[in-house]
PDB file of C-alpha atoms in Angstrom:
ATOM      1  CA  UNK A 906      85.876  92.503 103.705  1.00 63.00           C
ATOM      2  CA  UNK A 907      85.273  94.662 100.226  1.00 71.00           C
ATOM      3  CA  UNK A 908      82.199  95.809 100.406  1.00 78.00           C
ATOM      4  CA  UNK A 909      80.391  94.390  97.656  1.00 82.00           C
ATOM      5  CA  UNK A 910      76.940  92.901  98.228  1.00 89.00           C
ATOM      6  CA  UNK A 911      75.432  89.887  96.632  1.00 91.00           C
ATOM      7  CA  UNK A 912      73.333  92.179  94.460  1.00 92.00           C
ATOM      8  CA  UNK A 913      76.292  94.445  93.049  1.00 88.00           C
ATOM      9  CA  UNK A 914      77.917  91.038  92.330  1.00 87.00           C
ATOM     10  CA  UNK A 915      74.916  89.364  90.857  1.00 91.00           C
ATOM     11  CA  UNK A 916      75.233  92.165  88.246  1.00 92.00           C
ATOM     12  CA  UNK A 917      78.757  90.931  87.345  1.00 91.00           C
ATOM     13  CA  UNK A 918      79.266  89.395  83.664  1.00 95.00           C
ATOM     14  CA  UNK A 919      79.096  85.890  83.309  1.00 94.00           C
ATOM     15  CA  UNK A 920      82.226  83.675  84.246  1.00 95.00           C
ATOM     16  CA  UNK A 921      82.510  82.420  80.841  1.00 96.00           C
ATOM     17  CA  UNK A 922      82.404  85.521  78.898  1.00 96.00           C
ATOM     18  CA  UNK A 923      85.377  86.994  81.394  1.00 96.00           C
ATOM     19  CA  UNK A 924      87.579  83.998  81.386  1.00 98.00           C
ATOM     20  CA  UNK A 925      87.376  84.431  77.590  1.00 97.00           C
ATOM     21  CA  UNK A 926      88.627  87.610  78.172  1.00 97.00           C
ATOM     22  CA  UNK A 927      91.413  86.765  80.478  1.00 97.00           C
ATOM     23  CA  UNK A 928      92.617  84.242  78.362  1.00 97.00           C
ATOM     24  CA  UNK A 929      92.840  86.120  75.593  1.00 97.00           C
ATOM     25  CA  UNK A 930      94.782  89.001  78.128  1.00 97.00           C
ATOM     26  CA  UNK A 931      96.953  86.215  79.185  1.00 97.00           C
ATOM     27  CA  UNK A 932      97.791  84.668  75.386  1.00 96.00           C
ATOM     28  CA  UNK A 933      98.850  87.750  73.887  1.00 96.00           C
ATOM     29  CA  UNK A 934     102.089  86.981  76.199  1.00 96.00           C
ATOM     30  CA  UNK A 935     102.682  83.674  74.973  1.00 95.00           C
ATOM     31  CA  UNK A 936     105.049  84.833  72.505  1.00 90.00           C
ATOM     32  CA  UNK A 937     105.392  81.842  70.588  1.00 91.00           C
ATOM     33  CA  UNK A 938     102.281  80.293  71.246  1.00 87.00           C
ATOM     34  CA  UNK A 939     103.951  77.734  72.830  1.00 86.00           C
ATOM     35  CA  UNK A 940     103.056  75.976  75.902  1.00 80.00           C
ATOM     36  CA  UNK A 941     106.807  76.293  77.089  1.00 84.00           C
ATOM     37  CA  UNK A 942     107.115  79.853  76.477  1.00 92.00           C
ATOM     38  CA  UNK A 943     103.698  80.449  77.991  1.00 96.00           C
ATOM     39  CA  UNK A 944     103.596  83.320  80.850  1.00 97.00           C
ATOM     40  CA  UNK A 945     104.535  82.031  83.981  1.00 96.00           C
ATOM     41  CA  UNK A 946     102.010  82.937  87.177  1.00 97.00           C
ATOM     42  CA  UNK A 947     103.070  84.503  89.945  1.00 97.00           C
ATOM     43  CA  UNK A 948     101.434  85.586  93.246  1.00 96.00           C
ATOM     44  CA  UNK A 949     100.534  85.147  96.537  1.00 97.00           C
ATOM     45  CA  UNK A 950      99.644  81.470  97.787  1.00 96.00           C
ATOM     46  CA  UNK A 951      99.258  81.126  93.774  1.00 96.00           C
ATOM     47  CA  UNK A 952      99.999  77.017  93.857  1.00 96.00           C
ATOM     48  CA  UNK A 953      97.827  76.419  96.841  1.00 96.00           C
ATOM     49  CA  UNK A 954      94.550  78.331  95.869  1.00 96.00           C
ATOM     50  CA  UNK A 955      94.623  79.995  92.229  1.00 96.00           C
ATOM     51  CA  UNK A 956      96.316  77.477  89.857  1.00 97.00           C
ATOM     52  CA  UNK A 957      93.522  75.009  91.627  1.00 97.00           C
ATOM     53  CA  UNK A 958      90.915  77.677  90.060  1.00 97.00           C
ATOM     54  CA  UNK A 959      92.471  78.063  86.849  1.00 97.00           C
ATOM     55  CA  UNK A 960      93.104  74.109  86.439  1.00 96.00           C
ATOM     56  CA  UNK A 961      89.259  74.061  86.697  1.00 97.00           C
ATOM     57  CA  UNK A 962      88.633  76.862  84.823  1.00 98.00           C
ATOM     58  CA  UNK A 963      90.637  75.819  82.131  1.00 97.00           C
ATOM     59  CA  UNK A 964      89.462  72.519  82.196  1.00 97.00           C
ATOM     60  CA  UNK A 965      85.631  73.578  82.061  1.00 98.00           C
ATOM     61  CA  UNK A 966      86.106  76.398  79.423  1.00 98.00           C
ATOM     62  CA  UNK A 967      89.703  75.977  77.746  1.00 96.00           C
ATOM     63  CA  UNK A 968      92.623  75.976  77.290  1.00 95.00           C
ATOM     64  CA  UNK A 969      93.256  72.287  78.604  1.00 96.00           C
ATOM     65  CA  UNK A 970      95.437  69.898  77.225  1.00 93.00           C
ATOM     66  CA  UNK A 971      93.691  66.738  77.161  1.00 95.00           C
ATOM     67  CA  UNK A 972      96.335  64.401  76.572  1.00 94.00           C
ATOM     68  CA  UNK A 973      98.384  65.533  79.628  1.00 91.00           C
ATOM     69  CA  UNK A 974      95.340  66.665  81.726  1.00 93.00           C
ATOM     70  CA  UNK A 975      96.427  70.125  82.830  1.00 92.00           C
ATOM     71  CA  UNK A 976      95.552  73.427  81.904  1.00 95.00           C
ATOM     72  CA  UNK A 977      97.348  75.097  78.805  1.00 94.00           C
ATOM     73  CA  UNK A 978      97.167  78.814  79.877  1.00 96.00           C
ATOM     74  CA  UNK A 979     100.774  79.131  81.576  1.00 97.00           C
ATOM     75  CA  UNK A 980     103.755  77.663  81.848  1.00 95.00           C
ATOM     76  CA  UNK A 981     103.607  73.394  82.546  1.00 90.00           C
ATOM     77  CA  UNK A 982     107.038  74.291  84.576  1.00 92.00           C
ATOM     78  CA  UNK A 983     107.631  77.075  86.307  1.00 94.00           C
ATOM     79  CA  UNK A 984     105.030  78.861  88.659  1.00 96.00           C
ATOM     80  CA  UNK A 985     106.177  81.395  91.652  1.00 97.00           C
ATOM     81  CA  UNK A 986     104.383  82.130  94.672  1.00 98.00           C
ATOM     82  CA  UNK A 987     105.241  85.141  96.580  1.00 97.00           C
ATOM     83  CA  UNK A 988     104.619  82.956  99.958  1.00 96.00           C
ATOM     84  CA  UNK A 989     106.893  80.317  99.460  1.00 96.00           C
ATOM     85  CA  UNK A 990     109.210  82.765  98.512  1.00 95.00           C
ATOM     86  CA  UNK A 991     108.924  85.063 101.496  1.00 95.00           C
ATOM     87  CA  UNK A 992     108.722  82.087 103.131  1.00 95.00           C
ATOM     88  CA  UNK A 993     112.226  80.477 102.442  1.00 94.00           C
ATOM     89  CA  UNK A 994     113.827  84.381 103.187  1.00 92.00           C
ATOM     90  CA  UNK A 995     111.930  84.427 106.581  1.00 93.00           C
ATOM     91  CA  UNK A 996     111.757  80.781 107.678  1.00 93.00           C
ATOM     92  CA  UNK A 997     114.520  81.005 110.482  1.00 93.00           C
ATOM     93  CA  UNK A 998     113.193  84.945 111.779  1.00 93.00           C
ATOM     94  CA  UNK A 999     111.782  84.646 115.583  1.00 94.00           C
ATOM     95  CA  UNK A1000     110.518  88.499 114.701  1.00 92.00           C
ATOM     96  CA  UNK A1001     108.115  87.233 111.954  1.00 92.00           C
ATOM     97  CA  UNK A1002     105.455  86.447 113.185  1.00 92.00           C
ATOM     98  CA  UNK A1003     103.391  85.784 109.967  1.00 94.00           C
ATOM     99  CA  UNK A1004     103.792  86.068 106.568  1.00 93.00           C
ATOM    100  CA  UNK A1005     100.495  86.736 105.161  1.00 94.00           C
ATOM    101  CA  UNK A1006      99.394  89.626 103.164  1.00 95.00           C
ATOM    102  CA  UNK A1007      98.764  92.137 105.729  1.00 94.00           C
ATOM    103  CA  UNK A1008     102.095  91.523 107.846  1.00 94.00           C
ATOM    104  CA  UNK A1009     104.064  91.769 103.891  1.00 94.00           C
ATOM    105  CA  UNK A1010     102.248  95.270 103.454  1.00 95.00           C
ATOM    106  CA  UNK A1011     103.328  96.148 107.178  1.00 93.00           C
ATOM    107  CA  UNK A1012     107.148  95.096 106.452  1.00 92.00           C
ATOM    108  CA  UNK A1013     107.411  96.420 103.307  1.00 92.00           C
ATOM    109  CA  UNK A1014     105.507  99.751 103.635  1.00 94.00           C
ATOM    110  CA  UNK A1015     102.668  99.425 101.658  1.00 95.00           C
ATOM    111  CA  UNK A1016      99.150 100.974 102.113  1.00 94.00           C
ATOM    112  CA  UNK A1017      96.037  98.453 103.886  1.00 93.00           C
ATOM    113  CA  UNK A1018      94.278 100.956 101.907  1.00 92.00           C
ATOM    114  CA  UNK A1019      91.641  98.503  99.714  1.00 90.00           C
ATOM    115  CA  UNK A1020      93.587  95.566 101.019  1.00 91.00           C
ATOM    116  CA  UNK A1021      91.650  92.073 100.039  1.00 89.00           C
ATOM    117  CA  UNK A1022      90.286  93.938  96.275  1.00 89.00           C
ATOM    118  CA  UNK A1023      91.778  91.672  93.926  1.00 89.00           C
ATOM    119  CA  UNK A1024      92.898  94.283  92.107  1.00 92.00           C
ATOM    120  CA  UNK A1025      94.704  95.773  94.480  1.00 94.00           C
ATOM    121  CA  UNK A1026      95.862  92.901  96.349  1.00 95.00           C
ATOM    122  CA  UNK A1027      97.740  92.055  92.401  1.00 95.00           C
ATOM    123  CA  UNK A1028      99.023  95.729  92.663  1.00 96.00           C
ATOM    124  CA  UNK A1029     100.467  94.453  95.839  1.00 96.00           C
ATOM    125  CA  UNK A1030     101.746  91.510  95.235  1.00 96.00           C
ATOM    126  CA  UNK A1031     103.763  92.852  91.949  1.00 96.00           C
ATOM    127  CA  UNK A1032     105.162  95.227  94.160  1.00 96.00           C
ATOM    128  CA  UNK A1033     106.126  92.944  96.716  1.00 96.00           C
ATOM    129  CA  UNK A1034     107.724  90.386  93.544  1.00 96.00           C
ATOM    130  CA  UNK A1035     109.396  93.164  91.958  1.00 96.00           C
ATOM    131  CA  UNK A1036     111.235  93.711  95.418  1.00 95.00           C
ATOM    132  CA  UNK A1037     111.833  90.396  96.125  1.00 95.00           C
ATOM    133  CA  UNK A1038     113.403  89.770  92.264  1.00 95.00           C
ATOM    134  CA  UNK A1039     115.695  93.077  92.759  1.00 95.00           C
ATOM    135  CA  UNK A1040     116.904  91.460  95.875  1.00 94.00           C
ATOM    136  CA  UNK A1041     117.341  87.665  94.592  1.00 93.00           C
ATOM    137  CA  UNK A1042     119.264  88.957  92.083  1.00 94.00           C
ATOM    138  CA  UNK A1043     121.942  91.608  93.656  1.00 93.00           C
ATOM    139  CA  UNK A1044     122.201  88.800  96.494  1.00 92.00           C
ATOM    140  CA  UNK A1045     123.061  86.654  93.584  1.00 90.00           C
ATOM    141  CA  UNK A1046     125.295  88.072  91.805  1.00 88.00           C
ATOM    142  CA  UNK A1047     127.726  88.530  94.451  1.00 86.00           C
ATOM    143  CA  UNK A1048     127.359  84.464  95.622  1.00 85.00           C
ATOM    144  CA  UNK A1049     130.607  81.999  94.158  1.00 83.00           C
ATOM    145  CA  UNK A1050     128.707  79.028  92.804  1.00 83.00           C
ATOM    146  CA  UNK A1051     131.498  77.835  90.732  1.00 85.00           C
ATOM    147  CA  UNK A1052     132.886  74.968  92.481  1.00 85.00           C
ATOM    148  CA  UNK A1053     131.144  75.250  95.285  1.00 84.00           C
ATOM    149  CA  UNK A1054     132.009  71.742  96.666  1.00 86.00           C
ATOM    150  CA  UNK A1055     135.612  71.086  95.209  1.00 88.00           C
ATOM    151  CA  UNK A1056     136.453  71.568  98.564  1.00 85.00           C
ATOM    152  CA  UNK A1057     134.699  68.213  99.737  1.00 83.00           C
ATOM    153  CA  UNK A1058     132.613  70.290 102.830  1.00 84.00           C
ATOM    154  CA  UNK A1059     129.076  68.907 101.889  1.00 85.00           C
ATOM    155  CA  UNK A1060     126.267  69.241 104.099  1.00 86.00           C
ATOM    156  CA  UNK A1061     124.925  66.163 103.563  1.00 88.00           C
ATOM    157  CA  UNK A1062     126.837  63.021 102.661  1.00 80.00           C
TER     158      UNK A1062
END
């Protein structure tokens, strides 16, 4: 899909000498150096396919926590992925058809141009979070949570 042949990636660095790298990338955000105010990873199908990588990676290279057995890079709590998220705003939509990548970058007017480059596909993705934050929020702020069942009219009793 990218182009790149088994030789040009046979010349990459070694695993271990990047991951240093993008741990190091990824720490400098961890304000307090705290695993609770470590960054919190977002993207695309992010629980289902890269916090499986980075468990392993982190497990096989650091940071891990061995005590809890989990990875010590981002936040233990909170993780958001742009699918679920899409998702829960599309579930009930007969005109959406799918939800992947391509069909987000079709809806939301975004280039296929290097489509499937990691890079670019994280250019996406923020994009398509930044969007989806904007509108979480102004929906938000005009929703009345405050006593939103004094009334009695649950859904579910």
């Amino acid at each position: 899909i990218t182009g790149k042949t088994r030789d040009k990636l046979a010349e990459a660095p070694s695993l271990k000498s990047v991951w240093s790298k993008f741990t190091k990338f990824v720490d400098q955000y961890n304000w307090k150096g705290d695993a609770f105010y470590a960054p919190i990873p977002v993207g695309f199908n992010i629980i289902g396919f890269d916090m499986i990588i980075i468990n392993r990676l982190c497990k096989e290279y650091g940071p891990w926590d061995k005590e809890r057995e989990q990875q010590k890079l981002f936040s233990k709590v909170y993780k958001i992925d742009i699918m679920d998220n899409v998702f829960a705003w599309t579930e009930s939509d007969p005109s959406v058809r799918s939800i992947s990548m391509d069909s987000l970058r079709d809806r939301m007017g975004l280039s296929k141009e290097n489509a499937h480059d990691a890079l670019q596909d994280v250019k996406d993705e923020t994009n398509i979070f930044i969007k989806l934050m904007k509108t979480h929020r102004s929906v938000y702020q005009n929703m009345k949570f405050d006593k939103a069942f004094a009334t009695g009219d649950l859904y579910v009793k």
